[in-house]
CSV table of C-alpha atoms in Angstrom, one decimal:
chain,number,residue,atom,x,y,z
A,1,MET,CA,84.9,36.3,176.8
A,2,ASP,CA,83.8,36.9,180.3
A,3,VAL,CA,80.4,38.6,178.8
A,4,LEU,CA,79.9,35.1,176.8
A,5,ASP,CA,80.8,33.3,179.9
A,6,LEU,CA,78.5,35.1,182.2
A,7,LEU,CA,75.9,34.5,180.0
A,8,ALA,CA,76.7,30.8,179.6
A,9,ARG,CA,76.4,30.4,183.3
A,10,ARG,CA,73.3,31.9,183.9
A,11,GLY,CA,71.6,30.7,181.2
A,12,MET,CA,69.0,33.4,181.2
A,13,PRO,CA,68.4,37.1,180.0
A,14,MET,CA,70.3,40.0,181.8
A,15,ALA,CA,70.1,43.2,181.3
A,16,THR,CA,73.1,45.5,180.4
A,17,MET,CA,73.5,47.2,184.1
A,18,GLU,CA,73.5,43.6,185.7
A,19,ILE,CA,75.9,42.5,183.2
A,20,ALA,CA,78.0,45.1,184.1
A,21,GLU,CA,77.8,45.1,187.7
A,22,THR,CA,78.5,41.6,187.4
A,23,LEU,CA,81.8,42.0,185.4
A,24,SER,CA,82.7,45.2,187.4
A,25,LEU,CA,82.6,47.1,184.0
A,26,PRO,CA,81.4,50.6,183.3
A,27,LYS,CA,77.8,50.9,182.2
A,28,SER,CA,79.6,52.5,178.9
A,29,THR,CA,81.8,50.1,178.2
A,30,THR,CA,79.5,47.0,178.7
A,31,HIS,CA,77.2,48.3,176.3
A,32,HIS,CA,79.7,48.9,173.6
A,33,LEU,CA,81.0,45.6,174.1
A,34,LEU,CA,77.7,44.2,173.6
A,35,ASN,CA,76.6,46.1,170.6
A,36,VAL,CA,79.6,44.9,168.8
A,37,MET,CA,79.2,41.4,170.0
A,38,ARG,CA,75.3,41.3,168.9
A,39,GLU,CA,76.8,42.9,165.3
A,40,ARG,CA,78.6,39.9,165.1
A,41,ARG,CA,75.6,37.5,166.5
A,42,PHE,CA,77.4,36.4,169.6
A,43,VAL,CA,74.6,38.0,171.6
A,44,SER,CA,71.0,38.5,170.8
A,45,TYR,CA,68.8,41.8,172.7
A,46,TRP,CA,65.6,41.4,173.7
A,47,PRO,CA,63.8,44.6,173.4
A,48,ASP,CA,60.5,43.4,175.1
A,49,GLN,CA,62.7,42.3,178.3
A,50,ARG,CA,65.6,45.1,177.9
A,51,ALA,CA,68.0,42.0,178.3
A,52,TRP,CA,70.8,40.1,176.2
A,53,THR,CA,71.4,36.3,175.7
A,54,LEU,CA,73.8,34.4,174.0
A,55,GLY,CA,73.2,34.7,170.0
A,56,VAL,CA,73.7,32.2,167.5
A,57,SER,CA,77.4,32.2,166.9
A,58,ALA,CA,78.2,31.5,170.5
A,59,PHE,CA,75.9,28.3,169.7
A,60,GLU,CA,77.5,27.8,166.2
A,61,VAL,CA,81.4,27.8,168.0
A,62,GLY,CA,79.9,25.3,170.4
A,63,ALA,CA,78.8,23.1,168.5
A,64,SER,CA,81.9,23.1,166.3
A,65,TYR,CA,84.1,22.2,169.2
A,66,MET,CA,81.9,19.5,170.2
A,67,ARG,CA,82.0,18.0,166.4
A,68,SER,CA,85.4,18.5,166.0
A,69,GLY,CA,87.6,19.3,169.2
A,70,PRO,CA,90.3,16.9,169.5
A,71,LEU,CA,89.4,15.8,173.0
A,72,HIS,CA,86.0,15.0,171.4
A,73,ARG,CA,87.2,13.2,168.5
A,74,ALA,CA,89.3,11.2,170.2
A,75,GLY,CA,86.8,10.0,172.6
A,76,GLN,CA,84.6,8.5,170.3
A,77,ARG,CA,86.2,5.2,170.2
A,78,TYR,CA,86.4,4.7,173.8
A,79,MET,CA,82.7,6.0,174.7
A,80,LEU,CA,81.5,3.3,171.7
A,81,ALA,CA,83.9,0.7,173.5
A,82,LEU,CA,82.1,1.4,176.8
A,83,THR,CA,78.7,1.5,176.0
A,84,THR,CA,79.5,-1.8,173.7
A,85,ALA,CA,81.3,-3.6,176.6
A,86,THR,CA,78.3,-2.6,179.8
A,87,ASN,CA,75.3,-2.1,177.5
A,88,GLU,CA,74.6,1.1,179.2
A,89,THR,CA,74.9,4.9,178.2
A,90,SER,CA,78.6,6.4,178.3
A,91,HIS,CA,79.5,9.8,178.4
A,92,LEU,CA,82.1,12.3,178.1
A,93,ALA,CA,82.7,15.6,180.0
A,94,VAL,CA,85.1,18.2,181.0
A,95,LEU,CA,85.2,20.5,184.0
A,96,GLN,CA,84.3,24.0,183.8
A,97,GLY,CA,84.8,26.3,186.6
A,98,THR,CA,82.7,24.3,189.1
A,99,ASP,CA,80.7,22.6,186.7
A,100,VAL,CA,81.0,20.1,184.1
A,101,ILE,CA,80.0,20.2,180.7
A,102,TYR,CA,78.8,16.8,178.9
A,103,LEU,CA,80.7,16.9,175.2
A,104,ASP,CA,78.6,13.6,174.2
A,105,LYS,CA,77.2,10.5,175.2
A,106,ARG,CA,76.4,7.2,173.6
A,107,GLU,CA,73.6,5.2,174.3
A,108,PRO,CA,72.9,1.5,173.6
A,109,LEU,CA,71.4,-0.3,170.7
A,110,THR,CA,68.9,-1.9,173.3
A,111,PRO,CA,66.8,-0.1,175.4
A,112,GLY,CA,68.9,1.5,179.1
A,113,VAL,CA,69.1,4.7,180.9
A,114,ARG,CA,68.6,7.8,178.9
A,115,LEU,CA,70.6,10.6,180.4
A,116,VAL,CA,68.9,13.6,181.8
A,117,THR,CA,71.9,15.6,180.5
A,118,GLU,CA,72.1,16.8,176.9
A,119,ILE,CA,75.1,17.3,174.8
A,120,GLY,CA,76.4,20.7,176.1
A,121,SER,CA,74.6,20.8,179.2
A,122,ARG,CA,76.0,21.5,182.5
A,123,LEU,CA,75.8,20.0,186.3
A,124,PRO,CA,77.4,21.0,189.1
A,125,ALA,CA,80.9,19.2,189.3
A,126,HIS,CA,80.5,18.3,193.0
A,127,LEU,CA,77.1,16.0,192.5
A,128,THR,CA,78.4,14.2,189.6
A,129,ALA,CA,80.6,11.0,189.3
A,130,VAL,CA,82.8,12.9,186.1
A,131,GLY,CA,83.0,15.9,188.0
A,132,ARG,CA,84.2,14.1,191.0
A,133,ALA,CA,86.4,12.3,189.1
A,134,ILE,CA,88.1,15.6,187.6
A,135,LEU,CA,88.2,17.1,190.9
A,136,SER,CA,90.0,14.6,192.5
A,137,ARG,CA,92.9,15.2,190.2
A,138,LEU,CA,93.7,18.7,191.9
A,139,ASP,CA,95.6,19.8,195.0
A,140,ALA,CA,94.5,21.3,198.4
A,141,GLU,CA,94.9,24.5,197.0
A,142,GLN,CA,93.1,24.6,194.0
A,143,LEU,CA,90.2,23.3,195.4
A,144,SER,CA,90.1,26.0,198.2
A,145,ALA,CA,90.3,28.6,195.6
A,146,MET,CA,87.7,26.7,193.4
A,147,TYR,CA,85.0,26.7,196.2
A,148,ASP,CA,85.8,29.8,198.3
A,149,GLY,CA,82.3,30.9,199.1
A,150,TYR,CA,80.4,28.1,196.9
A,151,SER,CA,76.8,27.9,197.5
A,152,TRP,CA,76.5,23.6,197.6
A,153,GLN,CA,73.5,22.9,195.4
A,154,SER,CA,71.6,19.5,195.7
A,155,ARG,CA,69.5,18.3,193.1
A,156,THR,CA,67.9,15.2,195.0
A,157,GLY,CA,68.8,16.3,198.4
A,158,GLN,CA,72.4,14.4,198.2
A,159,GLY,CA,75.7,14.9,197.9
A,160,PRO,CA,78.4,16.9,199.6
A,161,THR,CA,77.4,20.4,201.5
A,162,SER,CA,81.0,21.3,202.2
A,163,LEU,CA,84.5,21.2,201.0
A,164,ALA,CA,85.1,18.6,203.9
A,165,ASP,CA,82.5,16.5,202.6
A,166,LEU,CA,84.0,16.9,198.9
A,167,ARG,CA,87.3,16.3,200.4
A,168,GLU,CA,86.4,12.9,201.7
A,169,LEU,CA,84.8,11.9,198.3
A,170,LEU,CA,87.8,13.0,196.5
A,171,THR,CA,90.0,10.7,198.7
A,172,SER,CA,88.0,7.7,198.2
A,173,VAL,CA,87.8,8.3,194.1
A,174,ARG,CA,92.1,8.5,194.4
A,175,GLU,CA,92.2,5.6,196.1
A,176,ASN,CA,89.8,3.9,193.7
A,177,GLY,CA,90.7,5.2,190.3
A,178,TYR,CA,86.7,6.1,190.1
A,179,ALA,CA,84.0,8.0,191.2
A,180,TYR,CA,80.9,6.4,192.4
A,181,GLU,CA,77.6,9.0,192.0
A,182,ARG,CA,74.6,7.5,193.6
A,183,GLY,CA,71.1,9.2,192.8
A,184,THR,CA,72.5,12.5,193.4
A,185,THR,CA,72.0,14.0,189.8
A,186,THR,CA,68.6,12.2,189.4
A,187,SER,CA,67.2,9.9,191.9
A,188,GLY,CA,67.2,6.2,191.0
A,189,ILE,CA,70.3,6.7,188.3
A,190,ASP,CA,74.0,5.6,189.4
A,191,CYS,CA,77.0,7.0,187.7
A,192,ILE,CA,80.9,5.5,187.5
A,193,ALA,CA,83.5,7.4,186.0
A,194,SER,CA,87.5,7.9,185.7
A,195,PRO,CA,89.5,10.5,184.9
A,196,VAL,CA,91.4,10.9,181.9
A,197,LEU,CA,94.6,11.9,182.1
A,198,THR,CA,97.4,13.7,180.3
A,199,ARG,CA,101.4,13.1,179.9
A,200,ASP,CA,101.8,15.4,182.9
A,201,ARG,CA,99.1,13.8,185.1
A,202,ARG,CA,96.2,16.2,184.4
A,203,ALA,CA,92.9,15.6,184.0
A,204,VAL,CA,91.4,16.8,181.0
A,205,ALA,CA,88.1,14.7,181.3
A,206,ALA,CA,86.3,12.0,182.3
A,207,LEU,CA,84.8,9.1,180.9
A,208,GLY,CA,81.5,7.5,182.7
A,209,VAL,CA,78.9,5.0,182.7
A,210,ALA,CA,75.3,5.7,183.9
A,211,TYR,CA,73.0,3.1,184.7
A,212,MET,CA,69.5,2.7,186.7
A,213,SER,CA,70.2,1.7,190.4
A,214,ALA,CA,67.6,-1.3,190.6
A,215,THR,CA,69.4,-2.8,187.7
A,216,LYS,CA,73.0,-3.7,188.9
A,217,SER,CA,74.2,-5.5,192.4
A,218,ALA,CA,77.2,-4.3,194.0
A,219,ASP,CA,79.2,-7.0,192.3
A,220,GLN,CA,77.9,-5.8,189.1
A,221,ALA,CA,78.4,-2.2,189.7
A,222,ARG,CA,82.2,-3.1,190.5
A,223,GLU,CA,82.8,-5.0,187.5
A,224,MET,CA,81.4,-2.1,185.5
A,225,ALA,CA,83.7,0.1,187.6
A,226,LYS,CA,86.6,-1.9,186.2
A,227,ILE,CA,85.6,-1.6,182.5
A,228,VAL,CA,85.4,2.2,183.4
A,229,VAL,CA,88.8,2.3,185.0
A,230,GLU,CA,90.3,0.0,182.3
A,231,THR,CA,88.5,2.2,179.3
A,232,ALA,CA,89.5,5.6,180.5
A,233,GLY,CA,93.4,4.3,181.3
A,234,ASP,CA,93.3,3.5,177.7
A,235,PHE,CA,91.8,6.8,176.8
A,236,SER,CA,94.7,8.5,178.9
A,237,ALA,CA,97.6,6.4,177.3
A,238,SER,CA,96.4,8.0,174.1
A,239,PHE,CA,97.3,11.2,175.5
A,240,GLY,CA,100.8,9.9,176.9
A,241,ALA,CA,99.9,9.1,180.1
A,242,ARG,CA,101.9,5.9,181.8
A,243,VAL,CA,100.3,3.1,183.3
A,244,ASP,CA,101.9,4.0,186.6
A,245,ASP,CA,100.0,7.3,186.7
A,246,MET,CA,96.7,5.7,186.4
A,247,PRO,CA,95.4,5.8,190.1
A,248,GLY,CA,93.0,2.6,191.9
A,249,ASP,CA,93.4,-1.2,192.9
A,250,GLU,CA,90.9,-3.5,191.4
A,251,ASN,CA,91.0,-5.1,194.7
A,252,THR,CA,89.8,-1.7,196.7
A,253,LEU,CA,87.0,-1.1,194.1
A,254,GLY,CA,84.8,0.5,197.2
A,255,ILE,CA,81.2,0.1,196.1
A,256,ALA,CA,78.9,-1.2,198.9
């Protein structure tokens, strides 16, 4: 599993020695594991590069989860409701490490924002509204451990560049009940997202909506934030979360 996770995160071919060194495994053990995984098509070997990538079986498993996972299945109606109510692209994402993975998206029938993110793609959680929405439910120790030694990536020159910056953003997310991303993933595109909670108040995902910055006033964005929070709240209730667990106050929707 560590090998699969590493290849998925790197997104490019890796040599046997590089895999072994990264995972602190003996080269002989790594070579044996890779050959067994190749027989089952979980990895592929490229002789011209002397390197390994994910194989077709890994993608088949991932595609199956995207199609039939309980979270994904449950999210269909709420993404549809959000897109119908806002006429914008909605998306469902989960946290994996310091990244978010986009499980699915729903686009409006009329022309709107087409997200640069494809289903199954990853982005740094600290840059995205969906990521911040989920991170806001972690405690201080969990955040510190997660971002220990982290290299703070930037896509547009904006976004938090330290754990202190991120903590400040997450405080606002907890108070408002939603995260607001302004052009930190793609210039000119904003996103609003709210966490999906379980009975034990854990955030298992985030539900969000993306739109072109120039098309919405601050008041319109606030109204859309209310819809996002309410829809994510309904989604959370389906997992047993109580209304009291839902953060945020419609009078403090902090979009300026």
